[in-house]
Short mmCIF file of C-alpha atoms (C1' of nucleotides) in Angstrom, two decimals:
data_model
loop_
_atom_site.label_atom_id
_atom_site.label_comp_id
_atom_site.label_asym_id
_atom_site.label_seq_id
_atom_site.Cartn_x
_atom_site.Cartn_y
_atom_site.Cartn_z
CA MET A 66 118.18 67.26 140.42
CA ALA A 67 116.58 70.02 138.57
CA PRO A 68 116.82 73.50 140.25
CA ALA A 69 113.68 75.05 141.67
CA ALA A 70 113.65 77.81 138.93
CA GLU A 71 115.11 77.85 135.54
CA ASP A 72 115.89 80.83 133.21
CA ALA A 73 114.01 81.24 130.10
CA GLU A 74 116.94 79.94 127.91
CA THR A 75 117.38 76.86 130.13
CA LYS A 76 113.59 76.04 129.84
CA ARG A 77 113.97 76.38 126.10
CA GLN A 78 116.84 74.02 126.05
CA ARG A 79 115.02 71.59 128.28
CA ARG A 80 112.02 71.52 126.03
CA ARG A 81 114.20 70.99 122.96
CA THR A 82 116.06 68.24 124.35
CA SER A 83 113.04 66.45 125.73
CA THR A 84 111.42 66.61 122.32
CA ALA A 85 114.46 65.26 120.83
CA ILE A 86 114.70 62.23 123.21
CA LYS A 87 111.07 61.37 122.63
CA GLU A 88 111.63 61.24 118.87
CA SER A 89 114.79 59.33 119.26
CA LEU A 90 113.06 56.92 121.46
CA ARG A 91 110.52 56.16 118.83
CA GLU A 92 113.37 55.61 116.27
CA LEU A 93 114.94 53.28 118.86
CA SER A 94 111.89 51.45 119.32
CA VAL A 95 111.56 51.05 115.55
CA GLN A 96 115.26 49.93 115.32
CA LEU A 97 115.14 47.38 118.16
CA SER A 98 112.06 46.06 116.72
CA LEU A 99 113.71 45.35 113.43
CA PHE A 100 116.61 44.03 115.22
CA ASN A 101 114.06 41.60 117.10
CA HIS A 102 112.65 40.58 113.71
CA GLN A 103 116.05 39.50 112.53
CA LEU A 104 116.72 37.71 115.77
CA SER A 105 113.39 35.82 115.48
CA SER A 106 113.98 34.70 111.96
CA HIS A 107 117.39 33.29 112.96
CA VAL A 108 115.87 30.94 115.53
CA ASP A 109 112.73 30.09 113.55
CA LEU A 110 110.16 32.08 115.77
CA ARG A 111 107.88 34.97 115.18
CA ASP A 112 108.63 38.54 116.67
CA SER A 113 106.14 38.24 119.55
CA ASP A 114 107.57 34.84 120.50
CA LEU A 115 110.81 36.60 121.76
CA ASP A 116 108.86 39.06 123.79
CA CYS A 117 106.94 36.33 125.50
CA LEU A 118 110.18 34.31 125.98
CA ASP A 119 111.69 37.16 127.58
CA VAL A 120 108.90 37.80 130.05
CA ILE A 121 109.04 34.00 131.04
CA GLN A 122 112.74 34.20 131.60
CA ARG A 123 112.42 37.44 133.46
CA HIS A 124 109.24 36.97 135.43
CA GLY A 125 108.59 33.28 135.05
CA PRO A 126 107.67 30.68 135.96
CA LEU A 127 104.21 31.76 135.20
CA SER A 128 100.97 30.67 133.63
CA PRO A 129 99.77 31.29 130.10
CA THR A 130 96.75 33.31 131.41
CA ALA A 131 99.32 35.56 133.32
CA LEU A 132 101.45 35.87 130.30
CA VAL A 133 98.23 36.96 128.25
CA ARG A 134 97.35 39.52 130.84
CA ARG A 135 101.13 41.01 130.82
CA THR A 136 101.48 41.18 127.32
CA GLY A 137 97.94 42.01 126.05
CA LEU A 138 97.99 39.36 123.22
CA HIS A 139 95.04 37.16 122.46
CA ALA A 140 94.80 33.89 124.44
CA ALA A 141 94.41 31.78 121.34
CA THR A 142 97.44 33.51 119.78
CA MET A 143 99.32 32.62 123.06
CA THR A 144 98.69 29.07 122.49
CA GLY A 145 100.51 29.18 119.16
CA ILE A 146 103.35 31.08 120.52
CA LEU A 147 103.84 28.64 123.40
CA ASP A 148 103.65 25.78 120.81
CA ARG A 149 106.44 27.28 118.96
CA LEU A 150 108.51 28.08 122.02
CA GLU A 151 107.99 24.60 123.22
CA LYS A 152 108.71 22.73 119.95
CA GLY A 153 111.88 24.87 119.80
CA GLY A 154 113.22 23.76 123.09
CA TRP A 155 113.03 27.16 124.64
CA ILE A 156 110.41 26.60 127.37
CA ALA A 157 108.62 23.89 129.09
CA ARG A 158 104.82 23.47 129.92
CA ASP A 159 104.38 21.97 133.37
CA ARG A 160 101.11 21.03 134.83
CA ASP A 161 100.45 23.10 137.96
CA SER A 162 100.46 20.67 140.93
CA VAL A 163 97.66 22.70 142.76
CA ASP A 164 95.21 23.84 140.12
CA ARG A 165 94.95 21.08 137.53
CA ARG A 166 93.56 23.21 134.76
CA ALA A 167 96.46 25.42 135.02
CA VAL A 168 99.87 25.17 133.30
CA VAL A 169 103.11 26.64 134.49
CA LEU A 170 105.74 28.16 131.71
CA ARG A 171 109.27 27.55 132.51
CA ALA A 172 112.29 28.93 130.65
CA LEU A 173 114.90 26.41 129.64
CA ARG A 174 118.51 27.22 129.36
CA GLU A 175 119.55 24.85 126.51
CA ARG A 176 119.56 27.27 123.63
CA ASN A 177 120.87 30.33 125.69
CA PRO A 178 124.47 30.15 124.18
CA GLU A 179 122.80 30.36 120.57
CA MET A 180 120.83 33.34 121.63
CA PHE A 181 123.75 34.83 123.41
CA ARG A 182 125.77 34.46 119.91
CA LEU A 183 123.13 36.24 117.98
CA TYR A 184 123.13 39.07 120.72
CA SER A 185 126.93 39.47 120.71
CA GLY A 186 127.20 42.09 118.24
CA MET A 187 124.57 44.36 120.06
CA ASN A 188 126.19 43.41 123.20
CA THR A 189 129.79 44.47 122.08
CA SER A 190 128.63 47.80 120.69
CA MET A 191 126.83 48.70 123.92
CA ASP A 192 129.80 47.93 125.97
CA LYS A 193 131.88 50.24 123.78
CA LEU A 194 129.27 52.85 123.86
CA LEU A 195 128.88 52.83 127.55
CA THR A 196 132.51 53.11 128.49
CA GLY A 197 132.29 56.73 127.12
CA TYR A 198 130.06 57.70 130.20
CA THR A 199 130.88 58.37 133.86
CA VAL A 200 129.38 56.15 136.49
CA ASP A 201 127.04 59.10 137.40
CA GLU A 202 125.93 59.21 133.95
CA LEU A 203 125.45 55.53 133.78
CA GLU A 204 123.23 55.74 136.71
CA THR A 205 121.12 58.43 135.23
CA ILE A 206 120.84 56.38 132.15
CA ALA A 207 119.92 53.17 133.98
CA ASP A 208 117.24 55.12 135.82
CA PHE A 209 115.97 56.51 132.74
CA VAL A 210 115.65 53.34 131.00
CA ARG A 211 113.92 51.71 133.72
CA ARG A 212 111.41 54.44 134.23
CA THR A 213 110.75 54.63 130.49
CA THR A 214 110.12 50.88 130.48
CA GLU A 215 107.32 51.47 133.47
CA ALA A 216 105.84 54.60 131.24
CA GLY A 217 105.51 51.94 128.24
CA LYS A 218 103.84 49.50 130.61
CA SER A 219 101.32 51.88 131.77
CA ALA A 220 100.80 53.07 128.12
CA THR A 221 100.38 49.68 126.91
CA ASP A 222 97.97 48.78 129.69
CA ASP A 223 95.78 51.90 128.70
CA LEU A 224 95.71 50.89 125.08
CA THR A 225 94.84 47.25 125.96
CA ALA A 226 91.78 48.29 128.19
CA GLY A 227 90.50 51.31 126.13
CA MET B 254 133.78 62.41 130.54
CA ALA B 255 135.03 59.31 132.28
CA PRO B 256 138.50 59.93 133.95
CA ALA B 257 141.72 58.27 132.89
CA ALA B 258 141.86 56.00 135.67
CA GLU B 259 139.26 54.52 138.06
CA ASP B 260 139.69 52.75 141.39
CA ALA B 261 138.63 49.21 141.78
CA GLU B 262 135.45 50.07 143.45
CA THR B 263 134.34 52.44 140.75
CA LYS B 264 135.34 50.01 138.23
CA ARG B 265 132.91 47.44 139.86
CA GLN B 266 130.11 49.70 140.11
CA ARG B 267 130.57 50.72 136.49
CA ARG B 268 130.42 47.02 135.41
CA ARG B 269 127.46 46.37 137.43
CA THR B 270 125.54 49.59 136.15
CA SER B 271 126.36 48.93 132.67
CA THR B 272 124.88 45.23 132.79
CA ALA B 273 121.86 46.65 134.54
CA ILE B 274 121.46 49.05 131.53
CA LYS B 275 121.77 46.30 129.00
CA GLU B 276 119.27 44.31 130.86
CA SER B 277 116.82 47.08 131.07
CA LEU B 278 117.35 48.01 127.55
CA ARG B 279 116.11 44.49 126.51
CA GLU B 280 113.16 44.75 129.00
CA LEU B 281 112.25 48.21 127.31
CA SER B 282 112.46 46.81 124.02
CA VAL B 283 110.07 44.15 124.76
CA GLN B 284 107.64 46.61 126.42
CA LEU B 285 107.95 49.09 123.23
CA SER B 286 107.14 46.26 121.14
CA LEU B 287 104.05 45.13 123.08
CA PHE B 288 102.99 48.91 123.03
CA ASN B 289 103.65 48.86 119.23
CA HIS B 290 101.50 45.86 118.97
CA GLN B 291 98.50 47.51 120.68
CA LEU B 292 98.92 50.54 118.74
CA SER B 293 99.00 48.53 115.45
CA SER B 294 95.68 46.91 116.34
CA HIS B 295 94.10 50.11 117.02
CA VAL B 296 94.60 51.38 113.58
CA ASP B 297 94.20 48.06 111.64
CA LEU B 298 97.77 47.33 110.85
CA ARG B 299 100.39 44.75 111.61
CA ASP B 300 103.36 45.47 113.89
CA SER B 301 106.02 45.94 110.92
CA ASP B 302 103.58 48.36 109.28
CA LEU B 303 104.15 50.82 111.85
CA ASP B 304 107.95 50.51 111.93
CA CYS B 305 107.89 51.02 107.94
CA LEU B 306 105.44 54.03 108.37
CA ASP B 307 107.88 55.56 110.73
CA VAL B 308 111.02 55.02 108.37
CA ILE B 309 108.94 56.73 105.45
CA GLN B 310 107.84 59.58 107.69
CA ARG B 311 111.36 60.07 109.09
CA HIS B 312 113.54 59.27 105.97
CA GLY B 313 111.29 59.48 103.19
CA PRO B 314 110.23 59.90 100.54
CA LEU B 315 111.97 56.71 99.31
CA SER B 316 111.43 53.61 97.29
CA PRO B 317 110.06 50.18 98.28
CA THR B 318 113.59 49.02 97.55
CA ALA B 319 115.31 51.40 99.75
CA LEU B 320 112.78 50.41 102.50
CA VAL B 321 113.46 46.80 102.10
CA ARG B 322 117.21 47.35 102.41
CA ARG B 323 116.87 49.69 105.33
CA THR B 324 114.43 47.33 107.51
CA GLY B 325 115.86 43.99 106.24
CA LEU B 326 112.31 42.85 105.52
CA HIS B 327 111.41 40.53 102.32
CA ALA B 328 110.56 42.43 99.16
CA ALA B 329 107.33 40.28 98.79
CA THR B 330 106.33 41.16 102.42
CA MET B 331 106.91 44.75 101.83
CA THR B 332 104.18 44.93 99.03
CA GLY B 333 101.92 43.57 101.43
CA ILE B 334 102.74 46.12 104.13
CA LEU B 335 102.69 48.88 101.74
CA ASP B 336 99.34 47.65 100.50
CA ARG B 337 97.92 48.03 104.02
CA LEU B 338 99.53 51.46 104.52
CA GLU B 339 98.03 52.68 101.17
CA LYS B 340 94.63 51.27 101.86
CA GLY B 341 94.77 52.63 105.19
CA GLY B 342 95.63 56.23 103.90
CA TRP B 343 98.81 56.56 105.62
CA ILE B 344 101.10 56.78 102.55
CA ALA B 345 100.84 57.39 98.87
CA ARG B 346 102.63 55.29 96.13
CA ASP B 347 103.77 57.78 93.54
CA ARG B 348 105.57 56.77 90.25
CA ASP B 349 109.10 58.02 89.87
CA SER B 350 109.35 60.51 87.25
CA VAL B 351 112.89 59.46 86.21
CA ASP B 352 112.99 55.78 86.60
CA ARG B 353 109.65 54.31 85.40
CA ARG B 354 110.02 50.97 87.14
CA ALA B 355 110.42 52.65 90.52
CA VAL B 356 107.88 53.89 93.04
CA VAL B 357 108.26 56.58 95.47
CA LEU B 358 106.62 56.17 99.08
CA ARG B 359 105.49 59.57 100.58
CA ALA B 360 103.93 59.66 103.98
CA LEU B 361 100.44 61.35 104.29
CA ARG B 362 99.40 63.65 107.27
CA GLU B 363 95.63 62.97 107.47
CA ARG B 364 95.63 60.41 110.05
CA ASN B 365 98.39 61.96 112.27
CA PRO B 366 95.92 63.39 114.94
CA GLU B 367 94.59 59.83 115.28
CA MET B 368 98.09 58.52 115.77
CA PHE B 369 98.88 61.33 118.06
CA ARG B 370 95.92 60.51 120.21
CA LEU B 371 97.08 56.84 120.53
CA TYR B 372 100.53 58.17 121.64
CA SER B 373 99.28 60.67 124.02
CA GLY B 374 99.46 58.43 127.27
CA MET B 375 103.09 57.71 126.42
CA ASN B 376 103.83 61.09 125.48
CA THR B 377 102.44 62.54 129.03
CA SER B 378 104.26 59.97 130.92
CA MET B 379 107.43 60.84 129.20
CA ASP B 380 107.03 64.48 129.75
CA LYS B 381 106.52 63.86 133.43
CA LEU B 382 109.31 61.52 133.72
CA LEU B 383 111.72 63.84 131.90
CA THR B 384 110.87 66.92 134.27
CA GLY B 385 112.92 64.93 136.93
CA TYR B 386 116.40 65.44 135.15
CA THR B 387 118.63 68.45 134.75
CA VAL B 388 119.38 69.69 131.19
CA ASP B 389 122.75 68.05 131.35
CA GLU B 390 121.18 64.83 132.36
CA LEU B 391 118.66 65.18 129.45
CA GLU B 392 121.58 65.75 127.14
CA THR B 393 123.44 62.75 128.36
CA ILE B 394 120.15 60.69 127.77
CA ALA B 395 119.62 62.10 124.39
CA ASP B 396 123.04 61.11 123.26
CA PHE B 397 122.66 57.72 124.81
CA VAL B 398 119.49 57.08 122.86
CA ARG B 399 120.89 58.18 119.64
CA ARG B 400 123.95 56.12 119.92
CA THR B 401 122.02 52.89 120.99
CA THR B 402 119.85 53.34 117.94
CA GLU B 403 123.07 53.37 115.84
CA ALA B 404 124.23 50.22 117.71
CA GLY B 405 120.97 48.60 116.75
CA LYS B 406 121.16 49.47 113.34
CA SER B 407 124.67 47.96 112.99
CA ALA B 408 123.74 44.88 114.85
CA THR B 409 120.56 44.38 112.76
CA ASP B 410 122.65 44.89 109.48
CA ASP B 411 125.02 42.28 110.74
CA LEU B 412 122.24 39.77 111.45
CA THR B 413 120.68 40.61 107.91
CA ALA B 414 123.82 39.92 106.12
CA GLY B 415 125.23 36.93 108.28
"C1'" DA C 268 76.44 18.01 144.82
"C1'" DC C 269 75.56 21.87 141.94
"C1'" DC C 270 76.73 25.82 139.11
"C1'" DG C 271 78.77 29.73 137.27
"C1'" DA C 272 83.53 31.01 136.46
"C1'" DC C 273 88.01 30.04 134.90
"C1'" DC C 274 91.87 27.52 132.43
"C1'" DA C 275 94.23 25.91 128.19
"C1'" DT C 276 93.34 24.63 123.96
"C1'" DA C 277 90.80 23.25 119.42
"C1'" DT C 278 88.66 24.81 115.37
"C1'" DG C 279 88.12 27.23 111.15
"C1'" DA C 280 87.80 31.51 108.43
"C1'" DA C 281 90.53 35.30 107.15
"C1'" DG C 282 94.60 37.21 106.47
"C1'" DT C 283 99.98 37.14 106.31
"C1'" DT C 284 104.35 35.64 104.99
"C1'" DC C 285 108.05 34.50 101.73
"C1'" DG C 286 110.15 31.85 97.83
"C1'" DT C 287 109.83 32.28 93.31
"C1'" DA C 288 108.02 33.82 88.87
"C1'" DT C 289 106.76 37.75 85.92
"C1'" DG C 290 106.67 41.82 83.02
"C1'" DA C 291 108.40 46.36 82.65
"C1'" DT C 292 112.27 49.19 82.31
"C1'" DA C 293 117.09 50.81 82.81
"C1'" DC C 294 121.90 50.48 81.82
"C1'" DC C 295 126.30 48.60 80.20
"C1'" DT C 296 129.27 46.57 76.55
"C1'" DT C 297 130.48 46.15 72.49
"C1'" DA D 194 122.40 50.96 68.22
"C1'" DA D 195 121.15 46.45 69.90
"C1'" DG D 196 121.54 42.82 72.88
"C1'" DG D 197 122.17 41.09 77.01
"C1'" DT D 198 122.00 41.44 82.00
"C1'" DA D 199 120.37 43.63 86.14
"C1'" DT D 200 116.92 45.86 88.77
"C1'" DC D 201 112.11 47.47 90.04
"C1'" DA D 202 107.75 46.43 91.74
"C1'" DT D 203 104.35 43.18 92.13
"C1'" DA D 204 101.73 38.36 91.27
"C1'" DC D 205 101.19 33.71 92.69
"C1'" DG D 206 100.33 30.01 95.81
"C1'" DA D 207 101.86 26.88 99.62
"C1'" DA D 208 102.44 27.13 104.47
"C1'" DC D 209 101.51 29.36 108.31
"C1'" DT D 210 99.49 32.78 111.87
"C1'" DT D 211 96.05 35.09 113.99
"C1'" DC D 212 91.65 35.55 116.28
"C1'" DA D 213 86.51 35.02 117.45
"C1'" DT D 214 84.33 31.53 119.39
"C1'" DA D 215 83.48 26.66 120.87
"C1'" DT D 216 84.78 22.98 123.98
"C1'" DG D 217 86.13 20.10 127.73
"C1'" DG D 218 87.96 19.92 132.12
"C1'" DT D 219 88.58 21.76 136.84
"C1'" DC D 220 87.78 24.88 140.65
"C1'" DG D 221 85.39 27.17 144.33
"C1'" DG D 222 81.40 28.99 146.73
"C1'" DT D 223 77.02 27.94 148.69
#
DNA sequence: ACCGACCATATGAAGTTCGTATGATACCTT
DNA sequence: AAGGTATCATACGAACTTCATATGGTCGGT
């Protein structure tokens, strides 16, 4: 925890490091986006398709409308994304048993090994990188990443609305 | 620093936390990509355009070819991206004074305030979030973000080549 | 049983992507 | 110094993607 009061030098350092983190985070974002782009082209999908696939895997099963709300993408665009994901065998579209207008998106597992292989370089690098930290540091990092994701979600929602 | 030897319980915890970090990182990546998408549409650009703009701002001035190499995007696609960035007043294309085939890309500052405003929500959230950490924790985080970016760069290059 | 709301997708215009072609310039080899 | 090859940025065009709007089916309240 940060102490109740900090001396001037500490405050200066805090400000400098915070700025560095925010700048690096933007650079990380760019780099991950380029990584994602390479990933996409290797499996014959567009960049956002993988984003949607990830949401379906993580938070599914869910409906196209729910996915539209969560991602902020256009509904008609989503139909195209889901067409590609379905054609590629990444997801299934099931009819909702209750609401017959609705569709339920379910992630399939068939192509996971293929995906895992594309991730293996990044995965190995991360494992190596993480061994350099204490368990306490790892928990700090885990917490930071989770909370930054939350911040990203709010910021995205604000832009989607505004 | 991690101690030379860890007991079994600590090892278990380390493994669990590392996995959590990697999973959260993927989620962060998705969230940042969706944020980036909203950002892009607000300034009438495509997602990758902002990635390229960021690289030009951070590592420029540089040539289209250098940018193609750094990002792994297709050269013909890059022409389109640069057309949009130039038309929008984000960058200038200067002729290289030495190599007359070449072009040098230079970031302009005119629209930075506009961009800054779109970032302000995320920026404020991050500032709030970061006050919850000690200076030592902040440095751990800064280091982690930098090294993860490096890992991402290598992993991207591997996919681009392979 | 109606009616307004909602769900997913169809439609088509405008724009994007990417393999390949082009024209200009640089540089190496002899 | 001239020829040939490589490299630079962009043009071209076919295939595809995106998105505003339209459509047809289904739901739920009254």
